[in-house]
CSV table of C-alpha atoms and ligand atoms in Angstrom, one decimal:
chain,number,residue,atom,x,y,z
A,1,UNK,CA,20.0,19.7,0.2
A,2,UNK,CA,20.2,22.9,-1.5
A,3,UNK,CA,16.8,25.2,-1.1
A,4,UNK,CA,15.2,25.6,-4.9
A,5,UNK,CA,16.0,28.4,-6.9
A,6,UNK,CA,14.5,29.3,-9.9
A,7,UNK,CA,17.8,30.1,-11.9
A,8,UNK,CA,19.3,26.5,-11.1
A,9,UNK,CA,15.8,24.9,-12.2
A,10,UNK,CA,15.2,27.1,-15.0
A,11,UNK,CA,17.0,25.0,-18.2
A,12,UNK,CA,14.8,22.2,-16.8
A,13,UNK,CA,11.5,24.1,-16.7
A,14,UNK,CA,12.7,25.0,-20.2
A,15,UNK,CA,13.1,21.4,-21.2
A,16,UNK,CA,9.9,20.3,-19.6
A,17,UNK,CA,7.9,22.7,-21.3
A,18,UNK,CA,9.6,21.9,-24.6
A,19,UNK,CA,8.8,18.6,-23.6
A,20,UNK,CA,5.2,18.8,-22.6
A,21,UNK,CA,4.7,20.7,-26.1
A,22,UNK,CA,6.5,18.8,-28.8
A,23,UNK,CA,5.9,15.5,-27.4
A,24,UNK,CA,2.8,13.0,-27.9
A,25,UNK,CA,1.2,11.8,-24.9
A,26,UNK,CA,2.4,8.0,-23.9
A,27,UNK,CA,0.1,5.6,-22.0
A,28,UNK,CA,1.6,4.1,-19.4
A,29,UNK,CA,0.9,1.1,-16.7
A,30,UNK,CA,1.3,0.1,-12.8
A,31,UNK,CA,4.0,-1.7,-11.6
A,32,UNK,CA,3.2,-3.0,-7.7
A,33,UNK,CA,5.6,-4.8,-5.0
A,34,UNK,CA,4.4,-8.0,-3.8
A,35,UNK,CA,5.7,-10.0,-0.5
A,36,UNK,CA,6.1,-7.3,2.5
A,37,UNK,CA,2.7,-8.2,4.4
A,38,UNK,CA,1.0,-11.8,4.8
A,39,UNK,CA,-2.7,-9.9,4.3
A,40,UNK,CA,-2.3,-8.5,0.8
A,41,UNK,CA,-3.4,-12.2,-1.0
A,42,UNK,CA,-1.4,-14.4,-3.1
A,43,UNK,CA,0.5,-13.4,-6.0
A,44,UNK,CA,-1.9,-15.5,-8.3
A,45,UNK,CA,-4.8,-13.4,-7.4
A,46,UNK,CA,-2.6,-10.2,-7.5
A,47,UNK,CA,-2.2,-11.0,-11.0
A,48,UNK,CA,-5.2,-11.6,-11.5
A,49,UNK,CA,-6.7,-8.3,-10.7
A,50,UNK,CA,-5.8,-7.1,-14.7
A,51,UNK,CA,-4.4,-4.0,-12.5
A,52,UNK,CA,-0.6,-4.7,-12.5
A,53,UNK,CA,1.7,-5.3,-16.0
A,54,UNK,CA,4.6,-5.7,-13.4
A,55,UNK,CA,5.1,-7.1,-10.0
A,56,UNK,CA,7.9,-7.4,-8.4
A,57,UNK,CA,8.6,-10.0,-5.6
A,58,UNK,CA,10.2,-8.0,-2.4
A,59,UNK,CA,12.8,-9.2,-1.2
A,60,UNK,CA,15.6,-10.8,-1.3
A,61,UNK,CA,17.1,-9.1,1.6
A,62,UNK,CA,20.3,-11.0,2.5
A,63,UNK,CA,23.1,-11.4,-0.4
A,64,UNK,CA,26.5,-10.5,-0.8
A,65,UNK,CA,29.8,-10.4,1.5
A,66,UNK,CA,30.2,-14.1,1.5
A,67,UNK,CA,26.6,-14.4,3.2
A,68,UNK,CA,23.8,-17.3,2.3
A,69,UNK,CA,21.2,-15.2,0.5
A,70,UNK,CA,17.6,-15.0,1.8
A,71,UNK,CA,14.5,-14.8,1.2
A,72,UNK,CA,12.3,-12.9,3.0
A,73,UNK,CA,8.2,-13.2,2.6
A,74,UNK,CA,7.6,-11.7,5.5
A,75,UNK,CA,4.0,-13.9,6.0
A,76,UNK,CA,3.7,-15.2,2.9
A,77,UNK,CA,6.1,-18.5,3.3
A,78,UNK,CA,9.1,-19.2,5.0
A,79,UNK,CA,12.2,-20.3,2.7
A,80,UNK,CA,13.3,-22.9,5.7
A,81,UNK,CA,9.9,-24.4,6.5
A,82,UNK,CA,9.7,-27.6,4.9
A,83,UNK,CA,6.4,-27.8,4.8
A,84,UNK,CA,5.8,-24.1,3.9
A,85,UNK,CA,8.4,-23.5,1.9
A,86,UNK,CA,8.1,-21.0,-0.9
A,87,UNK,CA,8.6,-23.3,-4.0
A,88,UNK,CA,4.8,-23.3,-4.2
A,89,UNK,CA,5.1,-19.7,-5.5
A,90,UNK,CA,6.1,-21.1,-9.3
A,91,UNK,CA,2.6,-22.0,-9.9
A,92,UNK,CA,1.6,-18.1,-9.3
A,93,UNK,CA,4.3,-16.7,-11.3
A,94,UNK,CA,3.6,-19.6,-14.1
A,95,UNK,CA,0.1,-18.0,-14.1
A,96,UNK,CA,1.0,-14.2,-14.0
A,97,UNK,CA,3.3,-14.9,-16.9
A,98,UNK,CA,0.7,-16.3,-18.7
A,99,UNK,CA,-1.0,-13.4,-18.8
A,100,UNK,CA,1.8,-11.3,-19.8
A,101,UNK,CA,2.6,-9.9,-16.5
A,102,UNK,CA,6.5,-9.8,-16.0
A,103,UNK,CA,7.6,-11.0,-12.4
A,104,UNK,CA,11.0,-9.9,-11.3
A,105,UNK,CA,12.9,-10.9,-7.6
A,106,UNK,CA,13.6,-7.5,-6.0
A,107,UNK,CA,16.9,-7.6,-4.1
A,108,UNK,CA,17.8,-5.3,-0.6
A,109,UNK,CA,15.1,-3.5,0.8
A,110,UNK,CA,14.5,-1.0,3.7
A,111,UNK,CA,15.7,-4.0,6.4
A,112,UNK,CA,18.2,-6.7,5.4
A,113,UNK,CA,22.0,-7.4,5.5
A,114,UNK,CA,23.3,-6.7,2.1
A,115,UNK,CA,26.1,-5.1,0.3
A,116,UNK,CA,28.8,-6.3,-2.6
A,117,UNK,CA,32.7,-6.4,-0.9
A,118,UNK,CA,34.0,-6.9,-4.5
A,119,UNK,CA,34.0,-7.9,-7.9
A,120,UNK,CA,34.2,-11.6,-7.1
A,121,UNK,CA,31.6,-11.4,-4.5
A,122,UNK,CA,29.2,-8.9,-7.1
A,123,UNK,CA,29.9,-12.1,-10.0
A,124,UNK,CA,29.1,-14.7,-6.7
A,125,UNK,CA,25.1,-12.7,-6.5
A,126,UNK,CA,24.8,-12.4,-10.0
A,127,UNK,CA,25.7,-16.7,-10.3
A,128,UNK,CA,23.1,-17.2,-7.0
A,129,UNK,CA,20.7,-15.4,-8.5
A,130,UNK,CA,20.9,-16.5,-12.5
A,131,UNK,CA,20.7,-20.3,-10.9
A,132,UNK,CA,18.3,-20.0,-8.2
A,133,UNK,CA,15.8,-17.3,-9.8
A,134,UNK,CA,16.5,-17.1,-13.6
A,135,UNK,CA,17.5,-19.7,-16.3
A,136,UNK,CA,20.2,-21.7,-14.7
A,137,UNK,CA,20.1,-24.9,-12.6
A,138,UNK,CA,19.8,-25.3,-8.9
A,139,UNK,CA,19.0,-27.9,-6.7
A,140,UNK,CA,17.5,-26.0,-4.2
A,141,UNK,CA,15.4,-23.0,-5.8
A,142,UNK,CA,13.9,-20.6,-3.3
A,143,UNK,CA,11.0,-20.1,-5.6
A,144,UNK,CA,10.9,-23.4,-7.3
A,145,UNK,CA,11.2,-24.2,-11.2
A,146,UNK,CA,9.7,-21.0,-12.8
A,147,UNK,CA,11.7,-18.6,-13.9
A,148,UNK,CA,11.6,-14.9,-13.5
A,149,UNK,CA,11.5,-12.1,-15.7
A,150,UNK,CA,14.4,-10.7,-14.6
A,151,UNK,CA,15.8,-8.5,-11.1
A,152,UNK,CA,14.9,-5.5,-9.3
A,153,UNK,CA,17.2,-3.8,-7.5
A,154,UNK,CA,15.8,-1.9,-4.7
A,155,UNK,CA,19.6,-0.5,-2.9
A,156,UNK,CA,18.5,1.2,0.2
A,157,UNK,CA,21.8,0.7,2.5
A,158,UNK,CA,25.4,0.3,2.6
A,159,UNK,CA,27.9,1.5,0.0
A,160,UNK,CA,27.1,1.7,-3.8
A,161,UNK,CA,30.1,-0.2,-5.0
A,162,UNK,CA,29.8,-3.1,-7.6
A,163,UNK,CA,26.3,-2.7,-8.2
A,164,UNK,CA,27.5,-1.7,-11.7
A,165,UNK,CA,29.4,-5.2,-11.8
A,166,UNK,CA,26.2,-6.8,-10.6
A,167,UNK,CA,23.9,-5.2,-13.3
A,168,UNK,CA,26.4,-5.7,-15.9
A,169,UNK,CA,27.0,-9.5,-14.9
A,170,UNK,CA,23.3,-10.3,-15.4
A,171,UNK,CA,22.4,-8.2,-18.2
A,172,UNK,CA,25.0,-10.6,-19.8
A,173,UNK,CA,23.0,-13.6,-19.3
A,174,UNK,CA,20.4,-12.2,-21.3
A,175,UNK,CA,19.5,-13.6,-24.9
A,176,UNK,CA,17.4,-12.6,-27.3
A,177,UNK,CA,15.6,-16.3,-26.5
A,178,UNK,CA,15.3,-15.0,-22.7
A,179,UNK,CA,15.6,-11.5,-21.7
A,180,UNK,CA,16.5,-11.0,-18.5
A,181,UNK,CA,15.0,-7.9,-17.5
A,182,UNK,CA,16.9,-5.4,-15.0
A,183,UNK,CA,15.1,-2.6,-13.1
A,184,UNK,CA,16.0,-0.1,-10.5
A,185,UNK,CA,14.3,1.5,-7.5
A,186,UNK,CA,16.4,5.0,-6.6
A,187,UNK,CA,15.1,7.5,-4.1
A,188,UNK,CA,14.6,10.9,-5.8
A,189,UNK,CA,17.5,12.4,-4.9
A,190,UNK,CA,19.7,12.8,-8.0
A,191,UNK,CA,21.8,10.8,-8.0
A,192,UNK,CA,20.8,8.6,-5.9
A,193,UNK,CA,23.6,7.8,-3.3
A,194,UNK,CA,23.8,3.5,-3.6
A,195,UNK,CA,22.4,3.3,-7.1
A,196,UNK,CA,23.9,6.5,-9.0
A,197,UNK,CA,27.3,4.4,-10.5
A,198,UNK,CA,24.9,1.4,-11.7
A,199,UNK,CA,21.9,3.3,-13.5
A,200,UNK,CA,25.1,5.8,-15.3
A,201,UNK,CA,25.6,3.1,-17.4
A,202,UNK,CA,22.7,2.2,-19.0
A,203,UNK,CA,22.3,-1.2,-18.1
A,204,UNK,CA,18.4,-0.7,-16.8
A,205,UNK,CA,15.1,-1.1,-18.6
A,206,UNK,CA,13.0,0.1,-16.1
A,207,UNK,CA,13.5,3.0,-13.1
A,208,UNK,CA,11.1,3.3,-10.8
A,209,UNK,CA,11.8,6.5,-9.1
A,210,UNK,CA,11.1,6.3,-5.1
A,211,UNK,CA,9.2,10.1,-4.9
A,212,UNK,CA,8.4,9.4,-1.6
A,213,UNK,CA,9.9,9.6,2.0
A,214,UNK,CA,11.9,12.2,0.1
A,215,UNK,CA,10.5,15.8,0.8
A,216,UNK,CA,12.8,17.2,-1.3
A,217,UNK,CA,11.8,15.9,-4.2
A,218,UNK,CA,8.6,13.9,-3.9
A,219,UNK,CA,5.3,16.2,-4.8
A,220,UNK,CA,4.4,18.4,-2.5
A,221,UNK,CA,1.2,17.9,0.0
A,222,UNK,CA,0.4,21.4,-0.4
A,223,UNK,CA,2.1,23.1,-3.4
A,224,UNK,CA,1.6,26.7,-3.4
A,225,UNK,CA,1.1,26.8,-7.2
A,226,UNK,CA,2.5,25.1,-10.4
A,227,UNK,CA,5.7,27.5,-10.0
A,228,UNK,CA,6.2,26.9,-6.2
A,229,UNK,CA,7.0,24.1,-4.0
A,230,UNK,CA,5.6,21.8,-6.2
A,231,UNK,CA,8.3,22.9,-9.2
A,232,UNK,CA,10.7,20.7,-7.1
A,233,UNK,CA,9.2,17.8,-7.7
A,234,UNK,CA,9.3,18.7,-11.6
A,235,UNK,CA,12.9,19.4,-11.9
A,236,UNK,CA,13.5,16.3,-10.4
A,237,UNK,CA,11.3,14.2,-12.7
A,238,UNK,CA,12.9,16.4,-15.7
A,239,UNK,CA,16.8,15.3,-13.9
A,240,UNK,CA,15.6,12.2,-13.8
A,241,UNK,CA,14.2,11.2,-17.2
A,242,UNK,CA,17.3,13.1,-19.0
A,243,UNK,CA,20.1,12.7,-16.5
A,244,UNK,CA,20.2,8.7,-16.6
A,245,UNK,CA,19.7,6.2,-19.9
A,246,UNK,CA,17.1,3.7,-19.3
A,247,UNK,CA,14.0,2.5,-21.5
A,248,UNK,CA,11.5,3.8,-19.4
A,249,UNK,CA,11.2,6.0,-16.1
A,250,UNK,CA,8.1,5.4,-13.3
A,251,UNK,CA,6.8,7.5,-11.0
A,252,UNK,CA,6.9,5.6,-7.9
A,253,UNK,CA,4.4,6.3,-5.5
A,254,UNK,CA,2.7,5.2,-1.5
A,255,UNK,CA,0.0,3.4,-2.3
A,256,UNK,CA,-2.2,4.8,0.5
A,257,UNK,CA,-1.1,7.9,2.8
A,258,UNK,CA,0.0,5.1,5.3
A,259,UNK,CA,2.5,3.6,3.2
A,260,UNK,CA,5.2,5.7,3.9
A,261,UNK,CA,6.0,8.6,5.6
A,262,UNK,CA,5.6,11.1,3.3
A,263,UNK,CA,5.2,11.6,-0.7
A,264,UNK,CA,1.2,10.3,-0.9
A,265,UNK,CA,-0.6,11.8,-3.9
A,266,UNK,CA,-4.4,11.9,-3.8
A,267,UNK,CA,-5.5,10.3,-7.3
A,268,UNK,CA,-7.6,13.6,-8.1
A,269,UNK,CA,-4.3,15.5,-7.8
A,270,UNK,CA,-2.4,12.9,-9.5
A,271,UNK,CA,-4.8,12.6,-12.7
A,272,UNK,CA,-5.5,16.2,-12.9
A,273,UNK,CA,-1.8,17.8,-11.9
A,274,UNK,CA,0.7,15.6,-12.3
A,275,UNK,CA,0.3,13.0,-15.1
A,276,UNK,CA,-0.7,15.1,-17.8
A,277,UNK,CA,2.8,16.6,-17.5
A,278,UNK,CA,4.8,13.7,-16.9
A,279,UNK,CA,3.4,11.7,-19.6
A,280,UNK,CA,4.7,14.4,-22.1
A,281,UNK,CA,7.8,12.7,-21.8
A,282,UNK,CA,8.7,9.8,-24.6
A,283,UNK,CA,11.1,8.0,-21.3
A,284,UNK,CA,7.6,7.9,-19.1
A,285,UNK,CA,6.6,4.0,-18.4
A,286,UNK,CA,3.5,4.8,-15.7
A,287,UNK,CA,3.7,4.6,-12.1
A,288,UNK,CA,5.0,2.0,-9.1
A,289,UNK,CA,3.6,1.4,-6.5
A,290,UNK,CA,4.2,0.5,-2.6
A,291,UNK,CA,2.5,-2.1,-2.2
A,292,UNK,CA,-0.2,-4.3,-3.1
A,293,UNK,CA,-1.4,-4.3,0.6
A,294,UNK,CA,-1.9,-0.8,0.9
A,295,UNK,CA,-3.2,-0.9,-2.8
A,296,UNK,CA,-5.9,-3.1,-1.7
A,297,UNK,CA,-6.9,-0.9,1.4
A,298,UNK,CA,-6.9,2.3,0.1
A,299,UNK,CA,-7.8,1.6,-4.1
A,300,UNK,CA,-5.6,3.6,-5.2
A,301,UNK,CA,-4.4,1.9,-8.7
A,302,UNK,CA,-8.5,1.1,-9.6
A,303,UNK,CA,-8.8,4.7,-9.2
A,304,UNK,CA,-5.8,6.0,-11.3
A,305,UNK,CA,-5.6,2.9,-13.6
A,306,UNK,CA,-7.6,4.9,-17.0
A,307,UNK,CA,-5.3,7.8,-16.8
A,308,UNK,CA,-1.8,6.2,-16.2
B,1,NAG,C1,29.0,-17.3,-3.0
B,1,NAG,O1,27.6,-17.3,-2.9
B,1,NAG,C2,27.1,-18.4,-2.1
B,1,NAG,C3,25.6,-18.4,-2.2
B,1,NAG,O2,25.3,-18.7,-3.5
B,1,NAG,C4,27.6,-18.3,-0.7
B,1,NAG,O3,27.1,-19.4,0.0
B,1,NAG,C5,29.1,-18.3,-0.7
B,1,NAG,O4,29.6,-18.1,0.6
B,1,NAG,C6,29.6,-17.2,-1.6
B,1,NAG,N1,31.1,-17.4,-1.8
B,1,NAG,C7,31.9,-16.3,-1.5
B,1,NAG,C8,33.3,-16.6,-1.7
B,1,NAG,O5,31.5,-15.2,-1.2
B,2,NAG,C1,9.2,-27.3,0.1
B,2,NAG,O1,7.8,-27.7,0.3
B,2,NAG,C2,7.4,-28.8,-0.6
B,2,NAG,C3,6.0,-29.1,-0.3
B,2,NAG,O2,5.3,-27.9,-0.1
B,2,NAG,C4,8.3,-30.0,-0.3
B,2,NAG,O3,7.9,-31.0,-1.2
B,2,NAG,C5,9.7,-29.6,-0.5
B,2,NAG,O4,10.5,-30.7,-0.1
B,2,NAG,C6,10.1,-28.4,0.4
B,2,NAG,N1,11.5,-28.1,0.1
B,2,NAG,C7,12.3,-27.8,1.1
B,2,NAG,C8,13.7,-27.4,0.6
B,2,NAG,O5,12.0,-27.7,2.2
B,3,NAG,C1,6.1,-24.2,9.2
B,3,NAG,O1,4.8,-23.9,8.6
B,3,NAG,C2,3.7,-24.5,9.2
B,3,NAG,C3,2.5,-24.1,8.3
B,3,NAG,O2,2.4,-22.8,8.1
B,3,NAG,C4,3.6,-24.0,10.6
B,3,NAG,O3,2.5,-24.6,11.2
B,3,NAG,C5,4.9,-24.3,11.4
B,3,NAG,O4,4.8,-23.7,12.7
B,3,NAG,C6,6.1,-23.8,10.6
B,3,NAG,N1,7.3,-24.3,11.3
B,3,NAG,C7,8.3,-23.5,11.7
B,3,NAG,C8,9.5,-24.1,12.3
B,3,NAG,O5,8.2,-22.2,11.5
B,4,NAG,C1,-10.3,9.1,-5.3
B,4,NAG,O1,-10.3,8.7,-4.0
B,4,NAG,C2,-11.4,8.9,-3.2
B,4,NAG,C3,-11.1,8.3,-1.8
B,4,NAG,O2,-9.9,8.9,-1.3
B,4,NAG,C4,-12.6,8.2,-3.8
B,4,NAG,O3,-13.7,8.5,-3.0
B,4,NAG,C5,-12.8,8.7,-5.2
B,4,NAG,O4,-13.8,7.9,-5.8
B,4,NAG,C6,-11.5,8.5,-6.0
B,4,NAG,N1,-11.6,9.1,-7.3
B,4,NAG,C7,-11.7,8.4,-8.4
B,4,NAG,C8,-11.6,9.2,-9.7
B,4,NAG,O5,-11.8,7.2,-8.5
């Protein structure tokens, strides 16, 4: 990774100030992930919190090369237990839904065996996942009858090929009688290495932007001043929100400093620093968050929820 330099950074300190001066301030709101640790509480009662206007179910972390996919709950429910199975989960996304809270299925993961081998096996996923998650017909849903918002794709290993075959299968299942919604979680790096191919083309509504575990990019602990270290983290926002075509970009944050290895923002810092900038910019859609566990441990989102 290159080391900053104000030349290479300077059209978009230019932009972001043009930005941050022409632009009206947008309100935002806080996507969480759901499904990675048995203590965090249903996904009813996450929902039900009034915190989250997204959450996205993590994660399908086996698909592609000819593989059966699978679920994985971690604690939640177990896809093969008969008894708990995690059809009951259509009830909870019934009720999220009914609050206008959009669920989506997030495919890959940090652990997993996935990856597309080619076209045929990118149009296979997209089928699997348009009758088992979305509006087609299975006879075995992992999640049972309701139907998701749409799919999250969360690309952390393997190669980046078809993922633009993917995305472009399932956005053409969408109708204007049922979206199917399509969002992506890069890591800051632009572009990022399995999703960069996918998100050129426009085919996202929402990018949630992984600024963390990512010290090049991610906001600083200990930025010298507006100008210094932290600068990286602003040209990479500024990269981000004009260098790929989606609806709306997210700041996607640790929920608590033990989330992830590095990237945490304390929510005086974040409120005070950092969103008053980023929400200068018309592409800005709030923040994500990892995860609802560490959400509920640390209360992070109650604390940053009036100023997203
Ligand atoms: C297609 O996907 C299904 C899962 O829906 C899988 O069982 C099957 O092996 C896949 N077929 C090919 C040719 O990859
Ligand atoms: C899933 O669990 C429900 C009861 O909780 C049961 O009726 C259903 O048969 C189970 N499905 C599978 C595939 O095990
Ligand atoms: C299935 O789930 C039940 C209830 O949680 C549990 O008691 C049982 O051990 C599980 N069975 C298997 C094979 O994991
Ligand atoms: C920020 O977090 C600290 C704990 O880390 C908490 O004591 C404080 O109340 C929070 N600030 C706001 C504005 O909620």
């Amino acid at each position: 990774m290159a080391s900053f330099s104000f030349a290479s950074a300077a059209p978009f300190l230019l932009l972001s100030i043009l930005v941050t001066l022409f632009s009206p301030s947008n309100g935002g709101s806080i996507v969480v992930y759901w499904g990675q640790n048995g203590g965090e509480g249903t996904l009813a009662s996450t929902c039900a919190t009034g915190k989250y206007a997204i959450v996205n179910i993590a994660f399908l972390s086996v698909f592609g090369n000819g593989q059966t996919p699978q679920l994985n709950l971690a604690g939640h429910c177990n896809p093969s237990n008969s008894t708990n199975n995690c059809t009951s989960l259509s009830s909870d996304i019934l009720s999220c839904q009914s609050q206008n809270i959009k669920v989506l299925l997030s495919i890959g993961g940090g652990v997993g065996s996935y990856g597309l081998s080619s076209i045929a096996d990118a149009i296979n996923v997209s089928n699997y996942l348009w009758n088992n998650f979305l509006g087609g017909k299975s006879s075995s849903r992992p999640l049972g009858s309701a139907v998701l918002d749409g799919i999250d794709f969360d690309i952390e290993k393997g190669s980046s090929q078809y993922y633009s075959i993917l995305a472009t299968s399932l956005r053409a299942r969408s109708s204007w009688r049922s979206k199917v919604y399509l969002s992506a979680a890069p890591q800051c790096p632009f572009p990022d290495a399995h999703l960069g191919p996918a998100l050129r083309l426009g085919l996202f509504d929402y990018v949630w932007v992984q600024f963390y575990n990512n010290p090049s990019c991610e906001y600083p602990s200990f930025p010298r001043n507006r100008w210094g270290n932290g600068n990286r983290f602003f040209v990479s926002w500024t990269r981000w929100t004009f260098g790929i075509p989606a609806f709306r970009i997210f700041l996607g944050l640790p929920a608590s400093p033990a989330a992830a290895s590095s990237g945490f923002i304390p929510n005086t810092t974040l409120i005070n620093n950092v969103l008053p900038s980023l929400k200068a910019y018309p592409q800005y859609g709030g923040i994500m968050l990892w995860n609802k566990y560490y959400d509920d441990q640390s209360g992070y989102s109650s604390s940053i929820k009036n100023y997203v």
